[in-house]
Amino acid sequence: MSDDLELRDTADQLPDRFENPGFPPHEQRRGDVDPRANKFSERIVVALFAVSILGTIAMIAAYFAFPPGETAASMQRSNLAMGLGLAFALLGIGTGAVHWAKSLMSDHEVAEERHPLRSSDEVRAQAVEVLKEGAADSAIGRRTVLKGAVATSLALFPLTIVVPLVGNVGGDWDVASFKRTMWKKGTRLTTDPLGRPIKAADVTIGSITSVIPEGLEETAHPLDEKAKAVVVLLRLDPRDLKIQPGREDWQYDGIVAYSKICTHVGCPVALYEQQTHHLLCPCHQSTFDVADGAKVIFGPAKRALPQLPITVDTEGYLVASSDFTEPIGPSFWERLR
Amino acid sequence: MTSPAAATADFLDQRTGLGAAVKEFARKVFPDHWSFLLGEIALYSFVTLLISGTFLTMFFVPSMTEVTYSGPWASLQGTRMSEAFASTLRLSFEVRGGLLMRQVHHWAALIFMASIITHMMRVFFTGAFRKPRELNWVVGFTLLILGLAAGFSGYSLPDDVLSGNGLRISDGVLRAVPIIGSYGSYFLFGGEFPGEALIPRLFTVHILLVPGLILALVGLHLFMVVLAKHTQYPGSGRTDRNVVGFPLFPIYVAKAGGFFFIVFGVIALMAATMQINPVWNYGPYDPSPVSAGSQPDWYMLFLDGALRLMPGGVEVVIANFTVPLNVLIPAMVVPGILFTALAAYPFIEAYATGDKREHHVLDRPRNRPFRTAFGVSLLVAFFVLVLAGSNDLIATHFHLSINDITWVLRFALFIAPAAAFMVTKRMCLALQRRDREIVLHGHEHGTIVRFESGEYIEVHQPLNEHERWIRVQHEPIRPLQVAPAEDSRGVRRKGYAADLRRARLSRLFYADRVEPVTPAELAASHSHGTHDELPPAPSGQELVAGGRRSLVADDRAPGDGH
Amino acid sequence: MNWLAAHRHDRRAPLLLLLTALLLTGGVYALLVPAPAVAASTASSAEVDSGMKLFTANCATCHGTGATGTAAAPSLVGVGAAAVDFQVGTGRMPAQMSGPQVEAKPVQFDQDQIAALAAYVASLGPGPSIPTGDQVDPAQGDPATGMALFRTNCAQCHNAVGAGGSLSQGKFAPSLWQTTPTHLYEAMLTGPQSMPVFNQATLTSQEKRDIIAFVSEQGGTQPGGLSLGSIGPVSEGLWAWVVGLGLLLGAAVWIGAKSS
């Protein structure tokens, strides 16, 4: 520790910071001094590349030997055999190349100089000069009308692409259709997805049925209509059901229908706990109390699920009394306008 | 000059001047460290995505036209579905190797995003984003966003129930935007949700627009790495003026080239053995069904988690216009804050540090307690949101109430990052103090010596200069101080208020600190015999960093990291 | 069957299938409606007697003598034999601990005892009876229709392939992979605990059998390899980090390490 002794002697002239001690001594690998170890490493590299060759052969063989077939088991076999072949073909090359670099190529670190990225003052001055000359040549500074014309034309021309694009990309742009569904007075409620009409007498207490309007398949865009019109139908013990003021005739004998589309961001609210009368959205756990107007009791939704007014027709089938009286699904800016 | 190789080289060089480029690049030096390979994992998984994706485009039909399925999968025979879904089934079950390529593609996407995040963590915690690399940080950040877009547009393509409900959620979020929300939804879906335009549009976004942008930005990202040369970890002989490592040819050609095959190989191994996104289990999209455990891929999970945590009461109506803050806050504001903080951090830190020099030697995370703690707290916030997005699975797997989990996480989103910040900062300062301790007194040797007087001491092994250098190489950074409000003539100077704000920010970053041992301290510790006494504080230091003249460095005692 | 195989890809096949299903539905429906009465009358009085003894010893504490219910447990009059067979046959009853919900556990009674208990409860009032072997035979169901119905009616709680899922307040929908076809049928018919009732109007017996056909194919071999629990992207993401990134970080450390 003579270093430290010196330091102590000259404590007054000590620098503020330690000096970078420079590169540490190089440590040699076994292969650098022992030719046998070197040879051994080479053999391993060769073996790894051989693994890759075998992997490729195995993959090609599996391609012909294991068609996916008709069952999950044969598909799994085909996928596994080809995948393992591919994996070994790739891993053989990868590990072989890396081991080669690590054990057989030079491991002497070298240093390269860095230079500041910034241009020298001289170059900067020249660059500014070039720009000035160009500007002077074009006389852009003096020709203000020309400058304005160039800027305006460049700013305007993208409209030739944007206008037709925006005009067409949104379909008919009729955003008011968010507020309507295909339910109307007299539309029968049918089971989803098979489309069987439902008799009020057949709906038991504690049941939930996913419901679509009759005639859904005949519409021009069934999925678009279904995305708005799908409803859940539930029957509660009339003693449990708190009928909302003004909605006395929206239910039929404890049978109620609510929009299946969550008022949060639109997932289907389908998870029904019949003992608690809670409807949950499995996406974000908004929880609605069906016994109390499907009001929110937990989770990120704010509004109750819209209720579909229902009644029965002369044959005893459940039908809608009208469309929903408010837009279904997630909130949007002009929802109430 | 008669061999074919020489002839080819001659041909190319005469037409391109390739020789100069080869001479320049072949011996270019790159430092060696495992953490420098994280970005390579991202690059190679992206190449894997391009290869497997090209395979898939040969068989995938991006169309929402309705067809009836008649392939080998029994549970779906006779089911009506879009052509996109049917072709996904066909390329999975009837194209030999198609399922393998599909699974390679999807696993590669998950690995791509995971490696981008880990690469970003490395860059962040080591300060590799400092001058001159701030712009490359922004390029990398843009790549992260593009990666999210690529993933989301990709997993929605099969038109299955799971991703379809994801799209429906996106539609709900889009509609929540004030004024233009409904039009945004029409713009995306070409009319009402789900419409018939979406899958072809997403296809174009997924296979042309986003990968094109990613490819261009990856090129820019790598060009900027070459331009500034790679950073290096601190060590003996390494400075801001050199780069120490191995030459590109042959070492990195073999190592990096080999690593590409390893990345692809590991992904192939996963695709061979582990099933991913089994769309045949979910079935074709239909607006009515939904499955328990509906979640997006992991990198979008934080958004879903934010949506789950938000209480619903904050939806407001102003003048009959609806503003669903219960959607806007979690889906736009929270990620907006997270991402803006991430993108802007290099500039904020440079402003607080007042440092205008180039940095090529990386920081050890402990030497930048504020940065490290801030990064950890961002990660913790992200992780809390990921947990929230998995709350139903946590409930079933650990037999907990989903409502309780949600409530706990609502609080954890605020408490956990703050706690993580404080704990991490304490740990960094403690590690720095330990470094000082070791530099001053050496490693504990494990030998106890008894003096004749009866005193026991433990013998310490002094550090050699290389061991010491690692622990003392970093510059002490002190908070910027404000110059007086009035100049010598008593005139209130301009910009005083701005300086005051900047100094306050700087104190937030650097008030708590432990400074590296100086030669004088080491000498004093050896001469005193007794330890733990520090020399008096360096007084009246001039500005340490090259900041503005109006700010001078704080002169609080080093080692006083309270 | 050859004719069937050859015409399975026919354009009209779904229509034909639907027609057949409708016909079958009607037929089975007609057969099933009077079933409870039949079940009640065929049980021997000896069986009912032994059932009553078992009930008094094991169930009456909570459900009351005569199964009329107490504050602790509901009345069982009119729940039918199917409910008893499900609740006792899956070990849910007799209930042990109080928790968010009564869970399946090792069955406490043998088959004869369960039958006796079911006969006794069925004798108290008409209710759904235990389905016959034919009614729950997966081979007679159509898994494709079953999947469509399962997606709409079951997947929101039990997950797309029946792996199970979470309900509110600590309750959960169990995995269906170990559940017997009979118990699946009975659960749909009676709606135990949180589960809603799926009566003939919502799901006909043929449709229930289709669902059983679909469920019985789940939980087994997957085309793509290990199922990772069949719970979706969260477990996939976890495995991507643990296995994928784990292996790749290991490789990176190996590449970056100095060779000895």
Coordinates of C-alpha atoms in Angstrom, one line a residue, chain A residues 11-266:
Chain A
A11 CA -2.6 15.1 1.6
D12 CA -2.5 18.8 0.8
Q13 CA -2.0 18.3 -2.9
L14 CA -4.5 15.5 -3.3
P15 CA -6.7 15.7 -6.4
D16 CA -10.5 16.1 -5.9
R17 CA -11.2 12.8 -7.6
F18 CA -9.5 9.5 -8.1
E19 CA -7.7 8.9 -11.4
N20 CA -8.9 6.2 -13.8
P21 CA -6.4 3.4 -13.2
G22 CA -6.4 2.2 -16.8
F23 CA -7.1 -1.3 -18.2
P24 CA -6.8 -4.2 -15.8
P25 CA -4.5 -7.0 -16.9
H26 CA -5.9 -9.5 -19.4
E27 CA -6.7 -13.0 -18.1
Q28 CA -6.2 -15.9 -20.4
R29 CA -8.7 -18.6 -21.1
R30 CA -7.9 -22.2 -20.7
G31 CA -8.1 -22.7 -24.5
D32 CA -5.5 -19.9 -25.0
V33 CA -2.8 -21.9 -23.2
D34 CA -3.9 -25.5 -23.6
P35 CA -4.3 -26.7 -27.2
R36 CA -6.3 -29.7 -26.0
A37 CA -9.0 -27.5 -24.4
N38 CA -9.0 -25.5 -27.6
K39 CA -9.5 -28.6 -29.7
F40 CA -12.3 -29.7 -27.3
S41 CA -14.1 -26.4 -27.8
E42 CA -13.9 -26.8 -31.5
R43 CA -15.5 -30.3 -31.3
I44 CA -18.4 -28.9 -29.2
V45 CA -19.0 -26.2 -31.8
V46 CA -19.1 -28.8 -34.6
A47 CA -21.5 -31.0 -32.5
L48 CA -23.8 -28.0 -32.0
F49 CA -24.0 -27.3 -35.8
A50 CA -24.6 -31.0 -36.3
V51 CA -27.6 -30.8 -33.9
S52 CA -28.9 -28.1 -36.2
I53 CA -28.6 -30.2 -39.3
L54 CA -30.4 -33.1 -37.5
G55 CA -33.1 -30.7 -36.4
T56 CA -33.7 -29.6 -40.0
I57 CA -33.9 -33.2 -41.2
A58 CA -36.3 -34.0 -38.3
M59 CA -38.5 -31.0 -39.1
I60 CA -38.8 -32.0 -42.8
A61 CA -39.4 -35.6 -41.9
A62 CA -42.1 -34.5 -39.4
Y63 CA -43.7 -32.4 -42.1
F64 CA -44.3 -35.5 -44.2
A65 CA -44.8 -38.1 -41.4
F66 CA -47.3 -36.2 -39.2
P67 CA -50.2 -34.5 -41.0
P68 CA -52.4 -32.5 -38.6
G69 CA -55.3 -34.9 -39.2
E70 CA -58.8 -34.5 -37.7
T71 CA -58.3 -34.8 -34.0
A72 CA -56.7 -32.6 -31.4
A73 CA -54.2 -35.3 -30.6
S74 CA -53.0 -35.7 -34.2
M75 CA -52.8 -31.9 -34.5
Q76 CA -50.8 -31.7 -31.3
R77 CA -48.4 -34.4 -32.5
S78 CA -47.8 -32.7 -35.8
N79 CA -47.2 -29.3 -34.1
L80 CA -44.9 -30.8 -31.5
A81 CA -42.8 -32.8 -34.0
M82 CA -42.3 -30.0 -36.4
G83 CA -41.8 -27.4 -33.7
L84 CA -39.1 -29.4 -31.9
G85 CA -37.3 -30.0 -35.2
L86 CA -37.4 -26.2 -36.0
A87 CA -36.3 -25.4 -32.5
F88 CA -33.3 -27.7 -32.6
A89 CA -32.4 -26.5 -36.1
L90 CA -32.3 -22.9 -34.9
L91 CA -30.8 -23.5 -31.4
G92 CA -28.0 -25.6 -32.9
I93 CA -26.8 -22.8 -35.1
G94 CA -27.3 -20.1 -32.4
T95 CA -25.4 -21.9 -29.6
G96 CA -22.8 -23.2 -32.0
A97 CA -22.0 -19.7 -33.3
V98 CA -21.9 -18.1 -29.8
H99 CA -19.7 -20.9 -28.4
W100 CA -17.4 -20.4 -31.3
A101 CA -17.1 -16.7 -30.6
K102 CA -16.7 -17.2 -26.9
S103 CA -14.2 -20.0 -26.8
L104 CA -12.2 -19.8 -30.1
M105 CA -12.2 -16.2 -31.2
S106 CA -9.9 -13.6 -29.6
D107 CA -11.1 -12.3 -26.2
H108 CA -8.8 -9.3 -26.1
E109 CA -10.8 -6.2 -25.6
V110 CA -9.9 -3.3 -27.8
A111 CA -10.6 0.4 -27.3
E112 CA -11.8 2.8 -29.9
E113 CA -11.8 6.6 -29.6
R114 CA -15.0 8.5 -29.4
H115 CA -15.3 11.9 -31.0
P116 CA -18.0 14.5 -30.0
L117 CA -21.0 14.3 -32.3
R118 CA -21.1 18.1 -32.5
S119 CA -19.7 19.6 -35.7
S120 CA -16.7 21.9 -35.3
D121 CA -17.3 25.6 -35.2
E122 CA -15.7 25.9 -38.6
V123 CA -18.0 23.4 -40.2
R124 CA -21.0 25.0 -38.5
A125 CA -20.0 28.4 -39.9
Q126 CA -19.7 26.8 -43.4
A127 CA -23.1 25.2 -43.1
V128 CA -24.7 28.5 -42.2
E129 CA -22.9 30.1 -45.1
V130 CA -24.2 27.5 -47.5
L131 CA -27.8 28.0 -46.3
K132 CA -27.4 31.8 -46.5
E133 CA -26.2 31.6 -50.0
G134 CA -29.0 29.4 -51.0
A135 CA -31.6 31.7 -49.4
A136 CA -30.0 34.7 -51.1
D137 CA -30.1 32.9 -54.4
S138 CA -33.8 32.1 -54.1
A139 CA -34.5 35.5 -52.6
I140 CA -37.1 33.8 -50.5
G141 CA -36.8 36.5 -47.9
R142 CA -37.8 39.3 -50.3
R143 CA -40.5 37.5 -52.4
T144 CA -43.1 37.4 -49.7
V145 CA -46.0 36.8 -52.1
L146 CA -44.2 33.8 -53.5
K147 CA -43.5 32.5 -50.0
G148 CA -47.1 32.8 -49.1
A149 CA -48.2 31.0 -52.3
V150 CA -45.8 28.1 -51.7
A151 CA -46.9 27.7 -48.1
T152 CA -50.6 27.8 -48.9
S153 CA -50.4 25.3 -51.8
L154 CA -48.4 22.9 -49.7
A155 CA -50.8 23.3 -46.8
L156 CA -53.9 22.8 -49.0
F157 CA -52.9 19.9 -51.3
P158 CA -53.3 17.1 -48.6
L159 CA -57.0 18.0 -48.6
T160 CA -57.3 16.2 -52.0
I161 CA -56.6 13.0 -50.2
V162 CA -58.1 13.7 -46.8
V163 CA -61.5 14.9 -47.9
P164 CA -62.4 11.8 -49.9
L165 CA -60.9 9.6 -47.2
V166 CA -62.8 11.2 -44.4
G167 CA -66.0 11.4 -46.5
N168 CA -66.0 7.6 -47.1
V169 CA -64.2 6.1 -44.1
G170 CA -67.1 6.5 -41.7
G171 CA -69.8 4.9 -43.8
D172 CA -72.9 7.2 -43.7
W173 CA -71.6 9.1 -40.6
D174 CA -75.1 8.8 -39.1
V175 CA -74.1 8.7 -35.5
A176 CA -77.7 9.1 -34.4
S177 CA -78.2 5.4 -35.1
F178 CA -76.5 4.8 -31.7
K179 CA -79.8 5.8 -30.2
R180 CA -82.0 3.3 -32.0
T181 CA -82.3 -0.4 -32.0
M182 CA -84.5 -2.7 -34.0
W183 CA -86.9 -3.3 -31.1
K184 CA -90.4 -1.9 -31.8
K185 CA -93.9 -2.4 -30.5
G186 CA -94.8 -6.1 -31.0
T187 CA -91.4 -7.5 -31.8
R188 CA -91.3 -11.0 -30.3
L189 CA -88.5 -11.9 -27.9
T190 CA -86.7 -15.0 -29.1
T191 CA -83.8 -17.1 -27.6
D192 CA -80.3 -16.3 -28.6
P193 CA -78.9 -17.8 -30.9
L194 CA -81.5 -20.3 -32.1
G195 CA -84.4 -17.8 -32.4
R196 CA -87.2 -19.6 -30.6
P197 CA -90.0 -17.3 -29.4
I198 CA -90.6 -17.3 -25.7
K199 CA -93.9 -17.8 -23.9
A200 CA -94.3 -15.9 -20.7
A201 CA -95.6 -19.0 -18.9
D202 CA -92.4 -20.9 -19.7
V203 CA -90.1 -18.4 -18.0
T204 CA -89.3 -19.8 -14.5
I205 CA -88.1 -17.8 -11.5
G206 CA -84.4 -17.7 -11.2
S207 CA -83.8 -18.1 -14.9
I208 CA -81.9 -15.9 -17.3
T209 CA -82.2 -16.1 -21.1
S210 CA -80.2 -14.2 -23.6
V211 CA -82.7 -12.8 -26.1
I212 CA -82.6 -11.4 -29.6
P213 CA -85.5 -9.8 -31.5
E214 CA -87.5 -11.9 -33.9
G215 CA -86.4 -11.3 -37.5
L216 CA -82.8 -10.4 -36.6
E217 CA -81.4 -12.7 -39.3
E218 CA -83.5 -11.1 -42.0
T219 CA -82.0 -7.6 -41.4
A220 CA -79.3 -6.1 -43.6
H221 CA -76.6 -6.2 -41.0
P222 CA -77.6 -8.8 -38.3
L223 CA -74.4 -8.4 -36.3
D224 CA -74.7 -4.6 -36.1
E225 CA -78.3 -5.0 -35.0
K226 CA -77.5 -7.7 -32.5
A227 CA -74.8 -5.6 -31.1
K228 CA -77.4 -3.1 -30.0
A229 CA -80.5 -5.2 -29.6
V230 CA -79.4 -8.1 -27.5
V231 CA -81.2 -8.3 -24.2
V232 CA -81.3 -10.5 -21.1
L233 CA -84.6 -11.8 -19.9
L234 CA -85.0 -12.6 -16.2
R235 CA -87.8 -13.7 -13.9
L236 CA -87.8 -12.7 -10.3
D237 CA -90.0 -13.5 -7.5
P238 CA -92.4 -10.5 -7.6
R239 CA -91.8 -10.1 -3.8
D240 CA -88.1 -9.4 -4.6
L241 CA -88.7 -7.1 -7.5
K242 CA -88.7 -3.4 -6.8
I243 CA -90.6 -1.9 -9.7
Q244 CA -89.3 1.4 -10.8
P245 CA -91.7 4.3 -10.7
G246 CA -93.2 4.9 -14.1
R247 CA -92.2 1.5 -15.3
E248 CA -95.1 -0.4 -13.8
D249 CA -96.2 -1.9 -17.1
W250 CA -92.7 -2.5 -18.5
Q251 CA -92.5 -5.9 -16.8
Y252 CA -94.8 -8.9 -17.0
D253 CA -95.5 -10.9 -13.9
G254 CA -91.9 -10.5 -12.6
I255 CA -90.4 -11.0 -16.0
V256 CA -88.0 -8.1 -16.9
A257 CA -85.8 -7.5 -19.9
Y258 CA -82.6 -5.4 -19.7
S259 CA -80.1 -4.5 -22.4
K260 CA -77.2 -7.0 -22.3
I261 CA -74.7 -4.3 -23.3
C262 CA -72.8 -2.7 -20.4
T263 CA -73.2 1.0 -19.9
H264 CA -69.5 1.2 -19.1
V265 CA -67.7 0.2 -22.3
G266 CA -70.0 -2.2 -23.9

